[in-house]
Tab-separated table of N, CA, C and O in Angstrom:
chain	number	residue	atom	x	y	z
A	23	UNK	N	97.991	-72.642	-58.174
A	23	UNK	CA	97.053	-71.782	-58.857
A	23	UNK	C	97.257	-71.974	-60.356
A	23	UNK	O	98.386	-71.609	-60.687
A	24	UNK	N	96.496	-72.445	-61.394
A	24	UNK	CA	96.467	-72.552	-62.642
A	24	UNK	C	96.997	-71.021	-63.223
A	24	UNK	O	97.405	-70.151	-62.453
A	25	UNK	N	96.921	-70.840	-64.718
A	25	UNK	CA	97.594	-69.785	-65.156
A	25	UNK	C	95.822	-68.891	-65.447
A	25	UNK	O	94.737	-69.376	-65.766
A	26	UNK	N	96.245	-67.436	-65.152
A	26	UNK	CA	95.084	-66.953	-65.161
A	26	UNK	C	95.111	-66.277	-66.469
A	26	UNK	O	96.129	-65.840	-67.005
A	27	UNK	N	93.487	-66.204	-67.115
A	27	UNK	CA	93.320	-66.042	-68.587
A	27	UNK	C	92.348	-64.728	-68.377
A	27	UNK	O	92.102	-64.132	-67.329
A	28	UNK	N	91.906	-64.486	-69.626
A	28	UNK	CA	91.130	-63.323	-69.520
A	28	UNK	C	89.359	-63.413	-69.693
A	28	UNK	O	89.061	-64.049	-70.703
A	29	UNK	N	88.593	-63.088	-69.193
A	29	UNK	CA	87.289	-63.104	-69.360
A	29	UNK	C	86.691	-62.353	-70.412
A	29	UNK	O	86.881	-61.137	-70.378
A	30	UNK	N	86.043	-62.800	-71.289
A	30	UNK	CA	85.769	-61.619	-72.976
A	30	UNK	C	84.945	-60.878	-72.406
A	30	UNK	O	85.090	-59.737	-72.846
A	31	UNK	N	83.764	-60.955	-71.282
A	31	UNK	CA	82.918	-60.033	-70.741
A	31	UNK	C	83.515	-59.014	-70.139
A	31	UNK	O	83.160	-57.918	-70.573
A	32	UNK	N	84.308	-59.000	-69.282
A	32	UNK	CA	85.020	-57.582	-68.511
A	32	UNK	C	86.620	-57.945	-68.741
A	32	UNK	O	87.233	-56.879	-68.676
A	33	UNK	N	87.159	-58.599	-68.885
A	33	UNK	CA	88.677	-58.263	-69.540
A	33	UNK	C	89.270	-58.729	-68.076
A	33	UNK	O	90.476	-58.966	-68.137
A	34	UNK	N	88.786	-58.881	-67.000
A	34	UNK	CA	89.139	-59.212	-66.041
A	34	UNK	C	90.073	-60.499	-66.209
A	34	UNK	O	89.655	-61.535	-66.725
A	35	UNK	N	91.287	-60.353	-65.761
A	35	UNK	CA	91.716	-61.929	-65.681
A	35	UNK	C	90.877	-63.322	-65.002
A	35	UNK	O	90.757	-62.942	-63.837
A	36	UNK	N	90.488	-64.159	-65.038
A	36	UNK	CA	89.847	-65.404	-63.939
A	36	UNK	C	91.040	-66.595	-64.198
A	36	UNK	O	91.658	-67.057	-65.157
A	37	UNK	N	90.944	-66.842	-62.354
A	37	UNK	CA	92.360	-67.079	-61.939
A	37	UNK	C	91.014	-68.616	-61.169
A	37	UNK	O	89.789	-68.740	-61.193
A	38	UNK	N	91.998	-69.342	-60.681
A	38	UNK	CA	91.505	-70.347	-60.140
A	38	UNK	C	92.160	-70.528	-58.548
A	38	UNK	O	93.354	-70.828	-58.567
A	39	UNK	N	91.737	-70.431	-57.599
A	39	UNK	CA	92.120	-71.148	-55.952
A	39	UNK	C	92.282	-72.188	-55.709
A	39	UNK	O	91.116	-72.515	-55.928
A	40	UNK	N	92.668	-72.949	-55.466
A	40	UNK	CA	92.680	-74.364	-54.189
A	40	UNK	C	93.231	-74.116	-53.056
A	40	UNK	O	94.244	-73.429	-52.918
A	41	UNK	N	92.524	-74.729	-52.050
A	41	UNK	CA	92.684	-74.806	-50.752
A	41	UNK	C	92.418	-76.717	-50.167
A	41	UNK	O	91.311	-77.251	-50.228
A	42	UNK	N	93.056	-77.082	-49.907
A	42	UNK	CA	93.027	-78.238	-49.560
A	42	UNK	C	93.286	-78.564	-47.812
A	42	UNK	O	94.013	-78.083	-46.943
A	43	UNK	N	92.066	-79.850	-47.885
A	43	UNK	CA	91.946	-79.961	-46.131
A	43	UNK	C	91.728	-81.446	-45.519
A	43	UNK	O	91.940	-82.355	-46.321
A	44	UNK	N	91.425	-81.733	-44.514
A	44	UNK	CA	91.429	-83.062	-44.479
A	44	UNK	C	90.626	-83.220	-43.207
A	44	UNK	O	90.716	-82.248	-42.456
A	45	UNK	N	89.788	-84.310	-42.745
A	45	UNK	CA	89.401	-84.529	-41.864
A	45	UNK	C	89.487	-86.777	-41.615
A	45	UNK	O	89.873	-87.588	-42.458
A	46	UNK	N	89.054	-87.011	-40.428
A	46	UNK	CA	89.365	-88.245	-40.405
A	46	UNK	C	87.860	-88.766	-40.061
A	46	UNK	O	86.992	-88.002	-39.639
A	47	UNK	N	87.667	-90.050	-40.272
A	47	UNK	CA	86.267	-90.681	-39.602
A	47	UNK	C	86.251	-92.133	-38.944
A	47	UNK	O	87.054	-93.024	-39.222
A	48	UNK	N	85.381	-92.211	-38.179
A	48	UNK	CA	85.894	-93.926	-37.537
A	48	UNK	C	84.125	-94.530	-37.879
A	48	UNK	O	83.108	-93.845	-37.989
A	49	UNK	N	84.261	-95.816	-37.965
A	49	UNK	CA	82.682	-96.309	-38.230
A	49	UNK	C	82.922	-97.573	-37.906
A	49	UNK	O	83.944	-98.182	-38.224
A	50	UNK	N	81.554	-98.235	-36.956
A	50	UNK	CA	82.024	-100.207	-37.104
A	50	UNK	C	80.771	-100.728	-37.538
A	50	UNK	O	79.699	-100.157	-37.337
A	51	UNK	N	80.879	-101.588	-38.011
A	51	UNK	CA	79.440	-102.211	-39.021
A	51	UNK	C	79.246	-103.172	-38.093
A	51	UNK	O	80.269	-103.781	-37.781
A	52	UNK	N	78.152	-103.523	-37.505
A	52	UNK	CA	77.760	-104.296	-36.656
A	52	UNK	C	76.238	-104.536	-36.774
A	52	UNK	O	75.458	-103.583	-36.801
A	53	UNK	N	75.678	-106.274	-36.868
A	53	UNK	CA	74.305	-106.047	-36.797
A	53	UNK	C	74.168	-106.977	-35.220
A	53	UNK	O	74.597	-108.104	-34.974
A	54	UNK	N	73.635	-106.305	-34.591
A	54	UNK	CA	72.612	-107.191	-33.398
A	54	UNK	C	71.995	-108.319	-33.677
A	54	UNK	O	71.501	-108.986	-32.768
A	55	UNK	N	71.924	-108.727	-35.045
A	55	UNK	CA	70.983	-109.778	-35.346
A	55	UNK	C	71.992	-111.243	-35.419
A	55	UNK	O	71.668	-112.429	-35.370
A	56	UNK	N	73.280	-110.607	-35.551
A	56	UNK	CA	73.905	-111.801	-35.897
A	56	UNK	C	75.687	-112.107	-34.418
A	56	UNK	O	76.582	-111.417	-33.929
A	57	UNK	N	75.457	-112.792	-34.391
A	57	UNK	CA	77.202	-113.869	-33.234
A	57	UNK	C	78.192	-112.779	-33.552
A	57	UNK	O	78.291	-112.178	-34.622
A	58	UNK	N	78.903	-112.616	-32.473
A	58	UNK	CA	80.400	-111.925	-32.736
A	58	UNK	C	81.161	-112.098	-33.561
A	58	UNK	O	81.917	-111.295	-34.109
A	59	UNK	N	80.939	-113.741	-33.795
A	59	UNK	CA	81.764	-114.565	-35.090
A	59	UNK	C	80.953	-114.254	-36.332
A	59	UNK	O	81.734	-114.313	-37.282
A	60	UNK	N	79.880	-113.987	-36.696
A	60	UNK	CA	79.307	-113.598	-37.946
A	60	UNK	C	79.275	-112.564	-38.291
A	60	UNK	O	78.978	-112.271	-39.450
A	61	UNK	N	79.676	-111.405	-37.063
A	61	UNK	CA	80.028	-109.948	-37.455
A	61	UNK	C	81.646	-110.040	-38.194
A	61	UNK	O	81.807	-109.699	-39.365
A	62	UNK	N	82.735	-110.521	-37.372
A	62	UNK	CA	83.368	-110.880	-37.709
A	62	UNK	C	83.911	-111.300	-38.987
A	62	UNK	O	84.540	-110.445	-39.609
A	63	UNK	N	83.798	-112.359	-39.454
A	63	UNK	CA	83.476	-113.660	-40.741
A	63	UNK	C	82.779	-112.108	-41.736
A	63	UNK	O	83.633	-111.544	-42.420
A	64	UNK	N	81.488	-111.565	-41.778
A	64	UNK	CA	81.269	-110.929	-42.718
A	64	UNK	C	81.574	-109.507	-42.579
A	64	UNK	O	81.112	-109.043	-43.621
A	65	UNK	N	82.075	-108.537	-41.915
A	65	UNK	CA	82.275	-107.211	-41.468
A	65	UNK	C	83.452	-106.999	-41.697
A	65	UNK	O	83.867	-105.971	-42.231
A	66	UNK	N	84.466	-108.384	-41.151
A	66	UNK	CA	85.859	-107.959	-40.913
A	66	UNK	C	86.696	-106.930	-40.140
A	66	UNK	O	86.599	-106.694	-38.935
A	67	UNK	N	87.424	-106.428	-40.903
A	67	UNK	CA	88.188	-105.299	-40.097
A	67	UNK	C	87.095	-104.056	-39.769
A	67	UNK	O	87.519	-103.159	-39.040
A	68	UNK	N	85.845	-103.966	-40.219
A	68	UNK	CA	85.129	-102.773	-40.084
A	68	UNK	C	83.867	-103.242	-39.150
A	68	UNK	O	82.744	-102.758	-39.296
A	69	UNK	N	84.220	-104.360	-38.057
A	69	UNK	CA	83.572	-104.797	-37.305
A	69	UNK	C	84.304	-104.695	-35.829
A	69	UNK	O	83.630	-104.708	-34.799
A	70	UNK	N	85.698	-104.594	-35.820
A	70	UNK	CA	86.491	-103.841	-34.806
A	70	UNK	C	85.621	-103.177	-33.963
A	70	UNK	O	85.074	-102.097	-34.188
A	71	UNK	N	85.511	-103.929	-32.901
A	71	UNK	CA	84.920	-102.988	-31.498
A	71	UNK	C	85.580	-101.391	-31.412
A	71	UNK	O	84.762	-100.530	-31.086
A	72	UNK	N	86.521	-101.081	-31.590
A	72	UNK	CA	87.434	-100.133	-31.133
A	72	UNK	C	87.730	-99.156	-33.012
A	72	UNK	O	88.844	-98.812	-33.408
A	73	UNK	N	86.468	-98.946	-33.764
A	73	UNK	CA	86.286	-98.850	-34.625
A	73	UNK	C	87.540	-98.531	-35.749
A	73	UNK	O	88.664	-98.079	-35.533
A	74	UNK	N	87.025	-98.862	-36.775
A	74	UNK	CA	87.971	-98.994	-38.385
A	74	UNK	C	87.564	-97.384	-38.840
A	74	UNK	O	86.461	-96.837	-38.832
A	75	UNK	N	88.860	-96.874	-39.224
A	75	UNK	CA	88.651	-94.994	-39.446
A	75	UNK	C	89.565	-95.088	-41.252
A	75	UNK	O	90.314	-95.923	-41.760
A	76	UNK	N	89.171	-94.188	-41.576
A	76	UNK	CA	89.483	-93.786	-42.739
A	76	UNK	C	89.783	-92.007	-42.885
A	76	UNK	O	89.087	-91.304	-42.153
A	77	UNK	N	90.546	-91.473	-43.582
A	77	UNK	CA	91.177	-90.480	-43.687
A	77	UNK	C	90.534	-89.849	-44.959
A	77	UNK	O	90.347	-90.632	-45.891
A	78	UNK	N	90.093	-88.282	-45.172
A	78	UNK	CA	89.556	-88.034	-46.551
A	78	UNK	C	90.428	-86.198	-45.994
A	78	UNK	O	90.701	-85.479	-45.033
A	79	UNK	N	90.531	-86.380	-48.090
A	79	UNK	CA	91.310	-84.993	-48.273
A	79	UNK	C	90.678	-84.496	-48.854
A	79	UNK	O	90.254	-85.115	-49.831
A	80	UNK	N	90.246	-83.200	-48.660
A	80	UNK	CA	88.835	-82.024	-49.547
A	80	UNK	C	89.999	-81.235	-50.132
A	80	UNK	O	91.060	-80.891	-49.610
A	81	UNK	N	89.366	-80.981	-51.733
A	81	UNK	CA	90.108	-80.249	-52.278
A	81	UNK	C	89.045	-78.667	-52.846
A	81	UNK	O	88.334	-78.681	-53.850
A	82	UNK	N	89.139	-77.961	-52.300
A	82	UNK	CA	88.198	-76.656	-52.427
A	82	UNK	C	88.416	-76.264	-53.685
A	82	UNK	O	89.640	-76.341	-53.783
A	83	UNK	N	87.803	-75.719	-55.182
A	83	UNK	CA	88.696	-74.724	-56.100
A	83	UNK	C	87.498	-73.639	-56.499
A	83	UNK	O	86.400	-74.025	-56.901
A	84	UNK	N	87.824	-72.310	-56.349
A	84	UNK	CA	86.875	-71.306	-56.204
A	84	UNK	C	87.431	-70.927	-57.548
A	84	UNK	O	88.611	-71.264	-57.634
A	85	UNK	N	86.980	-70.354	-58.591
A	85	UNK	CA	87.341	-69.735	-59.734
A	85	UNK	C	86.541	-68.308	-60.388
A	85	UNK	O	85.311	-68.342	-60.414
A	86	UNK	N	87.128	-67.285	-60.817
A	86	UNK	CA	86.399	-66.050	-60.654
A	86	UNK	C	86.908	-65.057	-61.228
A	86	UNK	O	88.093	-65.308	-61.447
A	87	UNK	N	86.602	-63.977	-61.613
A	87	UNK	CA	88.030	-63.055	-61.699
A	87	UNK	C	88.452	-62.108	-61.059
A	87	UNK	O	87.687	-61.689	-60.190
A	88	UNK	N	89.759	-61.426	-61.215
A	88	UNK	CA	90.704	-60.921	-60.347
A	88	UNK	C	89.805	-59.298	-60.279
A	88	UNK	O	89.613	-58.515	-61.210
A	89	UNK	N	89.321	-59.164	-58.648
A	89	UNK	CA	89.195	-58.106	-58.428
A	89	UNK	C	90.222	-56.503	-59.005
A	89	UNK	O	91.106	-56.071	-58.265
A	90	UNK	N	90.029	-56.085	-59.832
A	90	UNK	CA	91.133	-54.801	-59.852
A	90	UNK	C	91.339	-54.436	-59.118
A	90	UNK	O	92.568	-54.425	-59.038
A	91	UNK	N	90.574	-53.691	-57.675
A	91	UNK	CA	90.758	-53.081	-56.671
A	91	UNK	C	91.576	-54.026	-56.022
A	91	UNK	O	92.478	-53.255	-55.695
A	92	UNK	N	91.920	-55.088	-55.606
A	92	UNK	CA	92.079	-56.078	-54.540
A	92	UNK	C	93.167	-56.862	-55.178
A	92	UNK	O	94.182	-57.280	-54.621
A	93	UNK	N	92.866	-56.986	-56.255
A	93	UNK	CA	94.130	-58.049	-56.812
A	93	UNK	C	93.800	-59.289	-56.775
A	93	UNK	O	94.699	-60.052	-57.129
A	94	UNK	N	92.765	-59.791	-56.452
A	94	UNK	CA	92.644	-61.349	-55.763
A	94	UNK	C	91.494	-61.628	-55.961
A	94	UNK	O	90.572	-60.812	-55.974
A	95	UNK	N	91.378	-63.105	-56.186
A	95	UNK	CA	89.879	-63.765	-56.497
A	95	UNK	C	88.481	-62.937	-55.477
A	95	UNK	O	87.637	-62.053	-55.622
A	96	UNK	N	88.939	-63.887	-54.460
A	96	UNK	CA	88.521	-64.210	-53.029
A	96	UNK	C	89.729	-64.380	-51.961
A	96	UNK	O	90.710	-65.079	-52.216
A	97	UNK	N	89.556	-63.625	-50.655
A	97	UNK	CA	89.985	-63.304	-49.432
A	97	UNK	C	90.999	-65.100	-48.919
A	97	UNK	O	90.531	-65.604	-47.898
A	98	UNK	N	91.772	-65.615	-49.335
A	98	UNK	CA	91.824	-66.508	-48.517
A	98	UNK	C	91.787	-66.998	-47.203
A	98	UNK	O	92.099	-68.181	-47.063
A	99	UNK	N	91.457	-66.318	-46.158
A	99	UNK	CA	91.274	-65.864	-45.186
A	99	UNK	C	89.942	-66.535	-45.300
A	99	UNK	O	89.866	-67.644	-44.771
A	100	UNK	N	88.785	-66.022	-45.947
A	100	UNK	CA	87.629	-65.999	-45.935
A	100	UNK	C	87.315	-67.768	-45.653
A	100	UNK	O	86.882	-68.511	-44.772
A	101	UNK	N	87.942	-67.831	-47.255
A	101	UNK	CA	88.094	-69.569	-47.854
A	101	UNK	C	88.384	-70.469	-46.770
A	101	UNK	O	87.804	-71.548	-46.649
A	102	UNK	N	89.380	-69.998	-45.876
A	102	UNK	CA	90.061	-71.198	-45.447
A	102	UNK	C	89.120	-71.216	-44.370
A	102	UNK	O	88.977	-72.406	-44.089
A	103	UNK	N	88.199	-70.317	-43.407
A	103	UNK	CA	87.636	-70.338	-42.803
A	103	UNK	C	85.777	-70.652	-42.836
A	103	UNK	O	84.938	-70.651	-41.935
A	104	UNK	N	85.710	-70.834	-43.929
A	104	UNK	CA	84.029	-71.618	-44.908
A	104	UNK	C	84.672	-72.817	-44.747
A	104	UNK	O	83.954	-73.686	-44.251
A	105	UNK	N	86.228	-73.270	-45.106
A	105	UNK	CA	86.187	-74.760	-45.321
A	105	UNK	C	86.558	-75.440	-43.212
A	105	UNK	O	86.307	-76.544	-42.729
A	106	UNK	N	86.935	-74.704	-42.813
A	106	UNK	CA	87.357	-75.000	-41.365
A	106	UNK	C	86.189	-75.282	-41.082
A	106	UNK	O	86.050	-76.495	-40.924
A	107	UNK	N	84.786	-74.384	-40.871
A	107	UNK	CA	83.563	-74.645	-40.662
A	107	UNK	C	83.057	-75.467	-40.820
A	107	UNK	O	82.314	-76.031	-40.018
A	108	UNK	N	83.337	-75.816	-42.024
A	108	UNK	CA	82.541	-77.195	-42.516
A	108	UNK	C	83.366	-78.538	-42.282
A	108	UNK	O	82.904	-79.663	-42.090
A	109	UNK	N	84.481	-78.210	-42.334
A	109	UNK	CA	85.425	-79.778	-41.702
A	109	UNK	C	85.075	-80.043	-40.179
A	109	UNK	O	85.214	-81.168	-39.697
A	110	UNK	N	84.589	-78.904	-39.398
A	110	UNK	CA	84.628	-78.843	-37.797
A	110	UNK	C	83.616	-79.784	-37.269
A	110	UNK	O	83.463	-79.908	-36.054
């Protein structure tokens, strides 16, 4: 969490979140138009019958200021479950 500063409009501190997540993907580039060997020769490793996957890390950062009542931006609870949704 960065260091939280003050907002000149309401005096409120604004604090910054991250939540970080990850999901994986598989894909094979293949054209019908062309030999096993020319998928091959130009596709390479991302022509793998048994497909070529790649790994990606989401980094969420919500920024806002600190509820008085609550103490806290946003619910992390909330957060982690908008980003689960959308990784699912």
């Amino acid at each position: 969490m960065k260091e939280a500063h003050l907002h000149e409009a309401s005096m409120a501190p604004i604090c910054q979140l991250q939540l970080t997540g990850g999901f994986s993907a598989a894909h094979r580039v293949h054209s019908s138009h062309l030999t096993e060997e020319e998928n091959r020769r130009l596709y390479g490793k991302c022509n793998n019958p048994h497909f070529h996957g790649h790994n990606y890390r989401v980094i969420v950062t919500v920024a806002g200021p600190v509820d008085v009542r609550t103490g806290v931006v946003l619910d992390m609870v909330l957060l982690k479950g908008w980003l689960d949704d959308v990784l699912s």
